Amino acid sequence: MADVRRFLYINRKAPYGTIYALESLEVVLIGAAFEQDVSLAFLDDGVFQLAKGQDTSGIGMKGFSAIYRALGDYGVTKLYVETDSLATRGLTLDDLQAITFEDENDGYTEKPSIIPVNKAEMAKVMAEQDVVLSF
Amino acid sequence: MADVRRFLYINRKAPYGTIYALESLEVVLIGAAFEQDVSLAFLDDGVFQLAKGQDTSGIGMKGFSAIYRALGDYGVTKLYVETDSLATRGLTLDDLQAITFEDENDGYTEKPSIIPVNKAEMAKVMAEQDVVLSF
Amino acid sequence: MKFSILVNEGPYTHQSSDSALQFARAVLDKGHEIYRVFFYHDGVNNGTRLTVPPVDDRNLQKRWSELAAAHALDLVVCIAAAQRRGVLDEGEAKRHGKGEGAANIAPGFRISGLGQLIEMGIQSDRLVVFGD
Amino acid sequence: MKFSILVNEGPYTHQSSDSALQFARAVLDKGHEIYRVFFYHDGVNNGTRLTVPPVDDRNLQKRWSELAAAHALDLVVCIAAAQRRGVLDEGEAKRHGKGEGAANIAPGFRISGLGQLIEMGIQSDRLVVFGD
Amino acid sequence: MLHIVNKSPFQTSTLQSCLDHALAGDAILLIEDGVYAAIRGSAVAAAVTEAKGKVTFHALGPDIAARGIAPEKLIDGVTSVDYGGFVDLVAEHQTNQAWL
Amino acid sequence: MLHIVNKSPFQTSTLQSCLDHALAGDAILLIEDGVYAAIRGSAVAAAVTEAKGKVTFHALGPDIAARGIAPEKLIDGVTSVDYGGFVDLVAEHQTNQAWL
């Protein structure tokens, strides 16, 4: 574990309008196998990725919002969500789907993966990384 | 000439960052052969397409700003430029290259192709068209 | 009414191609005619037969090809944009020495010039643009 | 110093590929090493040998292939993104029944998995992303 | 004139530019990421509400549903249409303009 | 941290978001259409000038020249760099972030 790096995936784009959100998620899933210190940042339109109740049946595209709920099983448990971005978009944390993980260091207690942060806190999260990937 | 339509090409994107400006121009050049009533609208970042002094030698891409000056030879003589868009971007009409055409209905007098309009006038230009193409 | 559709973006990356396809189906459902669908910019990438999307995902090229077959649609890929991006029919592939079997244009699509775009603007009652 | 580069957009449509190429050259000029260039999203379209840009324009695929040949660069095209967009090597073309000669991956590029992207994040001193 | 907007108003200035150029009586159709402009209580909701006096607003229902925007989150007076309604809007207006 | 911005500040909110998240001492490099933020007297010039107290601004010279922005049109204190300077900026900062 000498080479554990802090990876941050930046999500600033809405889902479906473009493929970046989905293909970013595909990197996160593959990356989970590499045992790095992984965080996801959702800010600006990226917060829309986590909106609950997504139903893509009418647009002929595959929905992928369920994948976010599976991230915990891959050991991806830190999803930083910027509350300022939510507010700008008329959303609150209640408009997001619940995403949890079972904490293996705490008797597999179910805990929330979403970590609400304000802009200043998000800036600090960004500053603490080794590798920042944006798509 | 029963079927002359008013075609408007909307240019809202900057050159070089994306290919839309160049490929839009390629449509205009081909379209000129069809003897329609052609206008070009430059607003928002589209006004940057007409900036003078463009030198692409450092970015490894072909410059194409000279093509705008050749539009008159193709009979494309109405280039509406939104002055509000220029002002927002710190530009004036003096920052644009001169684009002219020889008016065959007026003894081939050289006349400016650039028609400065404000937002309200641009809105009217848009409203008067049959076919609006945006890229 | 005679509709035409311009698709400016490739499959999957932007929703444009999906939206255009859904719109085209609705146009036909409403009893209108589709004069032509023109693919420009990255839109030409809708016409490559080489895509292999995940099995549980839609295959946009096939959807376009099937819609074209079912309704005799004219799907035109811009030749200049297609050359820039590597979508070629047999004639193009041969002319540019890309080797036997290299042509990648999909069934139901044809490659032609930008004049076809202007023409559809002249001939159609309505032209709708889908892009980025 | 060990650099890696991620290219998220295809050639010509966005400046990303041009910028990444100029940056790669400058990295080498400065005496640094390039560990890998990874092509993701539409970036995979940089790796098709079928492009035929206008004669007076740059050929981005060739520029990448030549840079790779001159400096033994590792140019990796993401397999999942490439399948979605129709960029295949011989093995892929055969596996998916695309016919003899259909492989369109360009010289100097290889197709591999997303793990190569993560690995370059781990192994490089610096990773720079070019996209839209 | 029918204006078609497919961009998020939080990411780009496209909707604002469209609003600045729409004439009284025009219609605006929000599609793809453009439907985010129809969310009640957002930073752009006031601009949309104000423009309602001048233009009519429509938003593509399938795109709204895909993005998880509940019907009760829509700004009053924004009409939801399906793809057939999209076709009708295009047919009803002699010209349309995509704000790309 | 080195922030890399490649979008026009008039078209997208990307530069603003970057400015909102940059920490004191960070560097911002404008490339591609991002260089338009460096034009003196524009609607975003005040935001750039104000941020200069906190972060340093660099802009890619070849992209500035390509777009026809004369050197005297640049906001004071925005440093023009070539691709080599771009490499140096990346090397000097342990982390960089592309604002796509």
XYZ file of C-alpha atoms in Angstrom:
734
model
C 0.000 0.000 0.000
C 3.010 2.269 -0.440
C 1.489 3.789 -3.502
C -2.021 4.764 -2.421
C -3.019 7.989 -4.097
C -5.943 10.255 -3.520
C -8.088 10.182 -6.682
C -10.863 12.722 -7.122
C -13.454 12.349 -9.864
C -15.041 15.686 -10.708
C -18.668 15.567 -11.827
C -19.889 18.898 -13.173
C -22.170 17.716 -15.969
C -25.779 16.580 -16.011
C -26.640 13.000 -16.959
C -28.169 11.963 -20.349
C -27.633 15.273 -22.184
C -24.075 14.037 -22.640
C -22.338 10.741 -21.905
C -19.674 12.131 -19.569
C -21.502 11.232 -16.346
C -21.967 7.615 -17.413
C -18.470 7.133 -18.762
C -17.030 8.780 -15.666
C -18.905 6.227 -13.574
C -17.410 3.443 -15.682
C -13.928 4.697 -14.783
C -14.842 4.833 -11.105
C -16.033 1.212 -11.168
C -12.848 -0.024 -12.853
C -10.706 2.207 -10.673
C -12.219 0.748 -7.517
C -10.180 -2.426 -8.053
C -6.921 -0.485 -7.701
C -7.304 0.157 -3.962
C -6.659 3.862 -4.131
C -8.222 6.543 -1.920
C -11.205 7.489 -4.085
C -13.555 10.470 -3.733
C -16.252 11.789 -6.044
C -17.143 15.468 -6.232
C -20.585 16.542 -7.437
C -20.908 20.231 -8.104
C -22.552 22.551 -10.639
C -24.784 20.487 -12.941
C -23.097 17.340 -11.647
C -25.489 17.289 -8.695
C -28.275 16.394 -11.144
C -26.621 12.992 -11.591
C -27.837 12.002 -8.128
C -31.454 13.153 -8.517
C -33.928 10.516 -7.438
C -36.781 9.252 -9.581
C -34.925 9.233 -12.912
C -36.994 7.390 -15.524
C -35.397 7.219 -18.960
C -37.984 4.958 -20.576
C -39.344 7.837 -22.632
C -36.050 8.935 -24.205
C -34.885 5.541 -25.392
C -31.710 5.633 -23.307
C -30.567 3.330 -20.540
C -30.880 4.865 -17.079
C -27.848 4.492 -14.856
C -28.752 6.181 -11.606
C -28.924 2.791 -9.822
C -25.176 2.397 -10.326
C -24.493 5.197 -7.845
C -26.249 3.142 -5.173
C -23.924 0.219 -5.916
C -20.754 2.255 -5.424
C -20.554 1.281 -1.755
C -20.140 -2.357 -2.734
C -17.077 -1.295 -4.705
C -15.621 0.495 -1.708
C -16.400 3.932 -3.137
C -17.968 5.656 -0.172
C -17.094 9.356 -0.341
C -19.493 11.307 -2.534
C -19.058 15.015 -1.830
C -22.122 16.986 -2.914
C -22.037 20.752 -3.007
C -25.093 22.221 -1.331
C -24.630 25.632 -3.001
C -24.966 23.884 -6.364
C -28.162 22.196 -5.193
C -29.679 25.470 -3.996
C -28.908 27.240 -7.281
C -30.811 24.480 -9.047
C -33.868 24.537 -6.801
C -32.904 21.250 -5.152
C -32.249 20.078 -1.611
C -30.564 16.933 -0.344
C -34.052 15.382 -0.160
C -34.243 15.467 -3.952
C -31.249 13.118 -4.187
C -31.452 9.367 -3.939
C -30.153 7.777 -0.744
C -26.711 6.265 -1.226
C -25.199 4.234 1.569
C -22.391 1.789 2.324
C -21.764 -0.826 4.977
C -18.819 0.261 7.084
C -16.588 -2.799 7.504
C -14.651 -0.981 10.234
C -17.826 -0.466 12.244
C -19.643 -3.806 12.269
C -20.984 -3.274 8.749
C -23.260 -0.505 9.945
C -25.074 1.183 7.059
C -23.865 4.759 6.651
C -24.588 7.525 4.135
C -22.074 7.915 1.283
C -23.247 11.412 0.415
C -21.261 14.067 2.238
C -22.866 17.520 1.896
C -20.299 20.307 1.622
C -20.478 23.988 0.884
C -18.312 25.702 -1.719
C -15.436 26.411 0.645
C -15.399 22.823 1.866
C -15.499 21.520 -1.694
C -12.520 23.714 -2.524
C -10.647 22.088 0.358
C -11.569 18.595 -0.848
C -10.179 19.483 -4.262
C -6.985 20.828 -2.777
C -6.236 17.612 -0.882
C -5.940 15.324 -3.907
C -3.110 13.736 -5.839
C -4.944 13.009 -9.077
C -7.993 14.928 -10.286
C -9.925 13.400 -13.160
C -12.557 15.379 -15.022
C -14.546 14.304 -18.041
C -36.828 32.317 -58.667
C -40.202 31.105 -57.404
C -38.568 29.243 -54.601
C -36.192 31.752 -53.056
C -36.097 31.275 -49.317
C -34.587 33.395 -46.617
C -31.760 31.348 -45.030
C -30.189 32.528 -41.806
C -26.979 30.999 -40.503
C -26.648 31.517 -36.759
C -23.091 31.887 -35.443
C -22.937 31.809 -31.658
C -19.665 29.933 -31.142
C -16.072 31.061 -31.114
C -13.638 29.831 -33.783
C -10.923 27.171 -33.161
C -12.141 25.973 -29.754
C -14.640 23.931 -31.749
C -15.079 23.278 -35.467
C -18.639 24.619 -35.740
C -17.626 28.049 -37.060
C -15.503 26.542 -39.841
C -17.974 23.875 -40.855
C -20.784 26.440 -40.801
C -18.763 28.531 -43.229
C -18.378 25.501 -45.489
C -22.167 25.211 -45.643
C -22.492 28.911 -46.454
C -20.031 28.595 -49.345
C -21.839 25.613 -50.845
C -25.230 27.181 -50.161
C -24.254 30.321 -52.058
C -24.639 28.409 -55.327
C -28.341 27.876 -54.653
C -29.349 31.516 -55.173
C -31.300 31.847 -51.959
C -31.613 34.960 -49.812
C -28.748 34.359 -47.404
C -27.944 36.171 -44.154
C -25.430 35.408 -41.428
C -26.016 36.313 -37.795
C -23.072 36.774 -35.444
C -24.029 37.029 -31.796
C -22.765 35.848 -28.425
C -19.322 34.212 -28.886
C -19.969 34.100 -32.629
C -18.711 37.677 -32.931
C -15.218 36.390 -32.127
C -15.208 34.661 -35.527
C -14.774 38.051 -37.188
C -11.945 39.337 -34.975
C -9.067 40.725 -36.964
C -5.460 39.658 -36.606
C -6.126 35.949 -36.068
C -2.836 34.033 -36.272
C -3.165 30.285 -35.771
C 0.452 29.377 -36.529
C 1.100 28.629 -32.864
C -1.726 26.167 -32.339
C -1.097 23.957 -35.351
C -4.497 24.624 -36.879
C -5.415 26.221 -40.172
C -6.749 29.757 -39.820
C -9.900 30.508 -41.762
C -10.702 34.137 -41.033
C -9.772 35.117 -44.607
C -12.741 33.135 -45.894
C -15.149 35.668 -44.373
C -13.592 38.339 -46.575
C -14.274 36.199 -49.643
C -17.988 35.814 -48.892
C -18.859 38.842 -51.018
C -17.509 37.071 -54.100
C -20.026 34.333 -53.395
C -22.872 36.801 -53.168
C -23.106 36.508 -49.393
C -23.253 40.138 -48.350
C -25.410 40.384 -45.216
C -23.422 39.726 -42.047
C -25.448 40.922 -39.062
C -23.216 41.529 -36.058
C -24.731 42.147 -32.647
C -23.105 45.126 -30.996
C -24.347 44.136 -27.514
C -22.406 40.884 -27.902
C -19.285 42.847 -28.865
C -19.581 45.162 -25.863
C -19.994 42.256 -23.432
C -16.736 40.852 -24.796
C -14.746 44.075 -24.575
C -14.790 44.530 -28.352
C -15.921 47.228 -30.732
C -16.557 47.093 -34.469
C -12.960 48.301 -34.919
C -11.725 44.982 -33.553
C -13.344 43.146 -36.461
C -11.807 42.701 -39.869
C -13.248 44.756 -42.704
C -15.545 42.696 -44.914
C -16.890 44.209 -48.090
C -18.605 43.312 -51.334
C -18.930 44.937 -54.744
C -22.539 45.915 -55.291
C -23.422 44.815 -58.823
C -26.626 46.856 -58.636
C -24.644 49.996 -57.898
C -21.771 50.046 -60.399
C -19.759 47.528 -58.379
C -19.201 50.044 -55.613
C -17.425 48.490 -52.647
C -19.743 48.359 -49.628
C -19.452 46.940 -46.140
C -20.972 43.478 -45.576
C -21.042 43.858 -41.810
C -24.351 45.257 -40.600
C -24.162 46.255 -36.909
C -27.409 45.567 -35.068
C -28.471 45.692 -31.447
C -30.269 42.849 -29.688
C -33.750 44.006 -30.652
C -32.746 44.396 -34.293
C -31.106 40.953 -34.291
C -34.327 39.502 -32.913
C -36.186 41.037 -35.854
C -33.671 39.615 -38.346
C -34.228 36.173 -36.846
C -37.984 36.554 -37.044
C -37.935 37.324 -40.771
C -36.424 34.035 -41.952
C -37.737 30.885 -43.569
C -34.905 28.536 -42.638
C -32.638 29.014 -39.634
C -29.514 26.859 -39.507
C -27.452 26.616 -36.367
C -24.413 24.445 -35.759
C -46.173 18.252 -44.020
C -42.623 17.675 -45.251
C -40.026 17.588 -42.466
C -36.244 17.400 -42.607
C -33.820 16.810 -39.769
C -30.217 17.883 -39.275
C -28.113 15.891 -36.781
C -24.903 17.633 -35.715
C -23.520 15.243 -33.091
C -22.366 11.641 -33.021
C -24.076 8.788 -31.230
C -23.863 8.352 -27.444
C -21.698 11.381 -26.615
C -24.553 13.860 -26.895
C -28.267 13.175 -26.692
C -28.817 14.842 -30.086
C -28.945 11.632 -32.087
C -31.399 10.021 -29.643
C -33.600 13.117 -29.644
C -33.534 13.321 -33.432
C -34.486 9.661 -33.718
C -37.411 10.015 -31.305
C -38.485 13.140 -33.144
C -38.279 11.377 -36.522
C -40.463 8.536 -35.253
C -43.017 11.023 -33.927
C -43.047 12.890 -37.245
C -43.906 9.647 -39.033
C -46.453 8.667 -36.365
C -48.203 11.967 -36.929
C -48.558 11.146 -40.599
C -45.998 13.661 -41.840
C -43.332 12.919 -44.405
C -39.566 13.002 -43.796
C -37.818 14.442 -46.811
C -34.307 13.772 -45.563
C -32.117 13.351 -42.487
C -28.734 15.008 -42.907
C -25.769 14.145 -40.684
C -23.141 16.844 -40.292
C -20.153 17.563 -37.990
C -19.694 14.563 -35.638
C -23.194 13.546 -36.686
C -21.557 11.561 -39.475
C -20.438 9.086 -36.820
C -24.024 7.866 -36.563
C -23.382 6.215 -39.894
C -20.516 3.877 -39.041
C -21.337 0.181 -39.028
C -18.382 -0.546 -36.716
C -19.978 0.507 -33.429
C -20.453 -2.222 -30.843
C -22.387 -0.686 -27.949
C -22.812 -2.704 -24.722
C -25.402 -5.473 -25.165
C -27.813 -3.863 -22.694
C -27.585 -0.468 -24.410
C -29.299 0.856 -27.532
C -27.582 0.570 -30.905
C -28.169 3.966 -32.460
C -26.774 3.154 -35.881
C -29.089 0.131 -36.109
C -32.051 2.220 -34.970
C -31.403 4.713 -37.748
C -30.818 1.986 -40.332
C -33.998 0.189 -39.319
C -36.100 3.341 -39.353
C -34.713 4.140 -42.791
C -35.551 0.656 -44.062
C -39.069 0.736 -42.637
C -39.952 4.150 -44.050
C -37.632 4.516 -47.042
C -35.872 7.430 -45.358
C -33.045 9.264 -47.067
C -30.154 9.322 -44.578
C -27.336 11.471 -45.935
C -23.889 11.750 -44.391
C -21.912 14.852 -45.393
C -18.904 13.783 -47.424
C -16.520 16.493 -46.211
C -17.407 15.987 -42.554
C -17.241 12.209 -43.007
C -13.788 12.298 -44.559
C -12.475 14.380 -41.661
C -13.848 11.851 -39.210
C -13.224 8.580 -40.972
C -16.597 7.460 -42.304
C -16.202 6.127 -45.845
C -18.216 4.190 -48.397
C -16.582 1.733 -50.781
C -15.781 4.301 -53.431
C -14.197 6.629 -50.890
C -12.272 3.857 -49.186
C -10.853 2.726 -52.507
C -10.036 6.239 -53.737
C -8.095 6.977 -50.572
C -6.298 3.628 -50.515
C -7.750 2.429 -47.219
C -7.716 -1.229 -48.312
C -10.254 -3.895 -49.152
C -13.170 -4.108 -46.695
C -12.373 -0.814 -44.976
C -15.611 0.936 -45.951
C -17.552 1.526 -42.751
C -20.731 3.278 -43.865
C -23.768 1.560 -42.373
C -26.758 0.177 -44.296
C -29.327 2.784 -45.209
C -26.883 5.712 -45.091
C -25.394 7.339 -48.171
C -22.559 9.819 -48.475
C -23.142 13.019 -50.407
C -22.373 16.719 -50.470
C -23.506 19.720 -48.459
C -25.780 20.709 -51.322
C -28.145 18.048 -50.000
C -28.472 20.042 -46.785
C -29.296 23.264 -48.613
C -31.688 21.427 -50.887
C -33.583 19.992 -47.947
C -33.858 23.496 -46.516
C -35.463 24.584 -49.784
C -37.689 21.550 -50.336
C -38.998 20.945 -46.800
C -41.783 22.701 -44.970
C -39.894 22.355 -41.711
C -36.248 21.779 -40.839
C -35.262 20.915 -37.266
C -31.663 20.949 -36.025
C -30.353 18.684 -33.266
C -26.885 19.414 -31.926
C -24.658 20.439 -29.054
C 9.302 14.091 -14.604
C 6.776 11.498 -15.764
C 3.709 12.976 -17.512
C 0.523 11.356 -18.709
C -2.199 12.845 -20.884
C -5.910 12.110 -21.113
C -7.698 13.137 -24.330
C -11.495 13.205 -24.041
C -12.535 14.555 -27.449
C -12.178 13.445 -31.039
C -10.096 15.162 -33.700
C -11.211 18.409 -35.372
C -14.520 18.907 -33.550
C -12.903 20.256 -30.386
C -9.443 21.744 -29.994
C -8.636 19.228 -27.246
C -6.685 16.851 -29.439
C -4.635 19.668 -30.963
C -3.909 21.138 -27.539
C -2.937 17.750 -26.149
C -0.598 17.136 -29.073
C 1.117 20.509 -28.687
C 1.386 19.900 -24.967
C 2.864 16.430 -25.520
C 5.501 17.844 -27.845
C 6.392 20.525 -25.305
C 6.661 17.920 -22.534
C 9.185 16.010 -24.631
C 11.018 19.198 -25.635
C 11.440 20.029 -21.960
C 13.130 16.675 -21.416
C 10.295 15.072 -19.507
C 8.974 11.586 -20.108
C 5.477 10.701 -21.330
C 4.282 7.595 -19.563
C 1.108 7.217 -21.595
C -1.549 9.055 -23.607
C -5.026 7.694 -22.961
C -7.939 8.368 -25.334
C -11.392 8.252 -23.787
C -14.937 9.292 -24.755
C -14.882 10.632 -28.340
C -11.125 10.847 -27.892
C -10.966 7.302 -29.257
C -11.770 8.762 -32.678
C -8.226 10.150 -32.804
C -7.181 6.561 -33.392
C -9.034 5.761 -36.612
C -6.878 5.341 -39.702
C -9.854 6.141 -41.969
C -9.824 9.932 -41.622
C -9.099 11.905 -44.784
C -8.852 15.562 -43.773
C -8.638 18.229 -46.517
C -5.174 18.287 -48.102
C -4.401 21.755 -46.765
C -5.415 20.823 -43.206
C -3.536 18.937 -40.514
C -3.943 15.166 -40.172
C -4.288 14.683 -36.442
C -4.192 10.898 -36.481
C -0.939 10.983 -38.451
C 0.520 13.582 -36.088
C -0.199 11.334 -33.130
C 1.083 8.229 -34.910
C 4.284 10.022 -35.936
C 4.888 11.420 -32.476
C 4.374 7.950 -31.042
C 6.828 6.435 -33.519
C 9.466 9.097 -32.896
C 9.338 8.853 -29.105
C 8.032 5.327 -28.482
C 4.862 6.757 -26.919
C 2.179 4.484 -25.526
C -1.104 5.612 -27.128
C -3.999 3.720 -25.566
C -7.576 3.825 -26.818
C -10.219 2.778 -24.278
C -11.843 -0.429 -25.452
C -15.333 0.274 -24.085
C -15.418 3.802 -25.483
C -13.967 2.579 -28.782
C -16.572 -0.133 -29.211
C -19.370 2.387 -28.660
C -17.902 4.629 -31.340
C -16.674 2.130 -33.876
C -12.898 2.013 -33.474
C -11.701 -1.586 -33.638
C -8.454 -3.487 -33.974
C -8.227 -6.749 -35.888
C -9.162 -8.951 -32.963
C -12.188 -6.808 -32.132
C -13.304 -6.565 -35.742
C -13.117 -10.332 -36.093
C -14.840 -11.051 -32.782
C -17.748 -8.819 -33.700
C -18.037 -10.134 -37.247
C -17.274 -6.847 -38.986
C -15.573 -8.565 -41.944
C -12.057 -8.857 -43.330
C -10.163 -5.561 -43.481
C -12.626 -3.668 -41.283
C -10.179 -2.952 -38.449
C -9.636 0.810 -38.400
C -7.215 1.384 -35.526
C -4.330 3.563 -36.679
C -0.606 2.713 -36.442
C 0.896 3.417 -33.041
C -2.410 3.146 -31.155
C -3.440 0.136 -29.128
C -6.802 -0.763 -27.619
C -6.966 -1.619 -23.934
C -9.062 -1.261 -20.806
C -9.807 1.598 -18.438
C -7.370 0.101 -15.971
C -4.642 1.669 -18.098
C -6.081 5.090 -17.253
C -6.071 4.406 -13.520
C -2.603 2.933 -13.748
C -1.239 6.021 -15.438
C -2.779 8.099 -12.646
C -0.842 6.008 -10.162
C 2.434 5.778 -12.063
C 2.782 9.341 -13.366
C 4.011 12.420 -11.575
C 1.533 14.560 -13.480
C -1.681 13.805 -15.361
C -3.247 16.473 -17.576
C -6.767 16.200 -18.990
C -7.845 17.731 -22.313
C -11.555 17.741 -23.093
C -14.724 19.663 -23.751
C -41.080 31.416 -34.124
C -40.408 28.314 -32.071
C -37.148 28.461 -30.115
C -35.647 25.124 -29.087
C -33.224 25.185 -26.150
C -31.287 22.060 -25.206
C -28.727 23.436 -22.743
C -28.792 23.671 -18.979
C -29.322 27.321 -18.015
C -26.907 26.830 -15.119
C -24.047 25.746 -17.355
C -24.417 28.017 -20.376
C -25.849 31.419 -21.250
C -27.918 29.945 -24.087
C -31.348 30.248 -22.479
C -30.650 33.841 -21.506
C -29.630 34.666 -25.064
C -32.788 32.998 -26.352
C -34.946 34.981 -23.920
C -33.186 38.162 -25.016
C -34.100 37.492 -28.647
C -37.565 35.971 -28.397
C -40.402 38.203 -29.545
C -43.805 38.512 -27.955
C -45.937 35.543 -28.975
C -42.990 33.249 -29.630
C -42.836 29.774 -28.107
C -39.865 28.237 -26.321
C -39.454 24.476 -26.136
C -37.011 23.096 -23.569
C -35.471 19.721 -24.477
C -32.589 17.566 -23.226
C -30.638 19.427 -20.510
C -32.689 22.499 -21.348
C -35.559 21.151 -19.232
C -33.631 22.031 -16.073
C -34.812 25.612 -16.695
C -38.324 24.470 -15.767
C -37.480 23.656 -12.134
C -39.340 25.752 -9.614
C -37.272 27.762 -7.157
C -33.962 27.680 -9.047
C -31.700 30.654 -9.715
C -33.171 31.026 -13.211
C -36.817 30.429 -12.281
C -37.483 34.146 -11.909
C -36.261 34.850 -15.439
C -38.483 32.092 -16.810
C -41.480 33.262 -14.818
C -40.980 36.819 -15.983
C -40.675 35.762 -19.627
C -43.953 33.857 -19.390
C -45.772 37.141 -19.928
C -44.195 37.409 -23.371
C -43.639 33.852 -24.612
C -45.095 30.409 -23.974
C -42.933 27.718 -22.388
C -43.046 24.044 -23.244
C -40.781 21.282 -21.971
C -40.285 17.775 -23.295
C -41.911 15.373 -20.804
C -39.656 12.389 -21.543
C -36.573 14.545 -20.837
C -38.134 15.822 -17.619
C -38.867 12.282 -16.433
C -35.403 11.033 -17.395
C -33.858 13.670 -15.166
C -36.043 12.874 -12.187
C -37.833 16.204 -12.062
C -41.178 15.551 -10.386
C -44.226 17.217 -12.043
C -44.868 19.276 -8.888
C -41.352 20.749 -9.219
C -42.224 22.401 -12.551
C -42.804 26.120 -12.787
C -46.509 26.897 -13.247
C -47.440 27.498 -16.849
C -44.676 25.400 -18.385
C -46.527 22.882 -20.548
C -45.179 19.351 -20.739
C -45.296 17.809 -24.226
C -44.258 14.436 -25.617
C -42.376 13.926 -28.901
C -45.678 14.110 -30.772
C -46.335 17.464 -29.114
C -42.812 18.517 -30.167
C -43.761 17.706 -33.772
C -46.993 19.667 -33.432
C -45.146 22.700 -32.085
C -42.774 22.601 -35.046
C -45.686 22.233 -37.458
C -47.613 25.104 -35.867
C -44.737 27.570 -36.193
C -43.560 28.537 -39.638
C -39.978 28.812 -38.449
C -38.006 27.240 -35.658
C -34.550 27.922 -34.352
C -32.302 25.624 -32.361
C -30.185 27.507 -29.813
C -27.093 25.300 -29.902
C -3.130 23.641 -7.427
C -3.135 24.613 -11.092
C -6.607 25.140 -12.550
C -6.940 24.820 -16.317
C -9.929 26.541 -17.912
C -10.691 26.021 -21.604
C -14.172 27.514 -21.911
C -15.309 30.971 -22.894
C -16.538 32.770 -19.759
C -19.302 34.340 -21.850
C -20.733 31.010 -22.929
C -20.412 28.882 -19.793
C -20.229 29.323 -16.035
C -17.019 27.281 -15.841
C -14.598 30.113 -15.098
C -16.885 31.445 -12.375
C -17.060 28.014 -10.771
C -13.282 27.731 -10.945
C -12.856 31.154 -9.324
C -15.313 30.130 -6.610
C -13.200 27.071 -5.770
C -9.662 28.341 -6.215
C -7.695 28.836 -3.013
C -5.298 31.653 -2.243
C -2.008 30.959 -3.970
C -3.504 28.786 -6.699
C -2.737 29.403 -10.354
C -5.257 29.559 -13.184
C -4.220 28.823 -16.754
C -6.558 29.909 -19.538
C -6.329 27.836 -22.713
C -8.387 27.418 -25.908
C -11.603 29.470 -25.683
C -10.756 30.115 -22.032
C -8.348 32.865 -23.111
C -11.286 35.140 -23.889
C -11.467 35.743 -20.135
C -8.227 37.716 -20.437
C -9.690 40.494 -22.594
C -9.613 43.892 -20.989
C -12.929 45.693 -20.554
C -15.241 42.722 -20.992
C -18.174 41.822 -18.763
C -16.008 39.327 -16.853
C -12.862 41.446 -16.642
C -13.820 42.792 -13.216
C -14.134 39.274 -11.790
C -10.732 38.349 -13.182
C -9.125 41.529 -11.911
C -10.615 41.016 -8.480
C -9.417 37.404 -8.332
C -5.862 38.507 -9.156
C -5.388 39.357 -5.506
C -5.875 35.709 -4.616
C -4.625 33.679 -7.577
C -2.214 34.129 -10.453
C -3.512 34.195 -14.036
C -1.757 32.734 -17.027
C -3.025 32.458 -20.592
C -1.715 30.377 -23.454
C -0.093 32.768 -25.951
C -0.704 30.642 -29.064
C -4.423 30.506 -28.235
C -4.502 34.273 -27.677
C -2.835 34.899 -31.039
C -5.090 32.443 -32.852
C -8.110 34.387 -31.654
C -6.764 37.757 -32.700
C -6.520 39.219 -29.211
C -3.833 41.898 -29.370
C -1.334 41.925 -26.462
C -2.498 45.405 -25.425
C -6.043 44.039 -25.027
C -4.948 41.707 -22.212
C -5.817 42.467 -18.607
C -2.746 43.641 -16.682
C -1.109 40.882 -14.715
C -2.261 38.014 -16.906
C 0.949 36.285 -17.945
C 1.202 34.892 -21.455
C 2.919 31.495 -21.672
C 3.737 29.175 -24.552
C 3.246 25.383 -24.503
C 6.610 25.023 -22.753
C 5.389 27.415 -20.090
C 2.216 25.320 -19.827
C 4.405 22.282 -19.120
C 6.370 24.228 -16.525
C 3.190 25.328 -14.758
C 2.011 21.729 -14.582
C 5.401 20.616 -13.289
C 5.528 23.356 -10.654
C 2.145 22.427 -9.172
C 1.741 19.081 -7.529
C -1.839 18.797 -8.708
C -3.777 20.235 -11.594
C -7.428 20.227 -12.411
C -9.108 20.682 -15.784
C -12.417 22.521 -15.529
C -14.238 20.818 -18.398
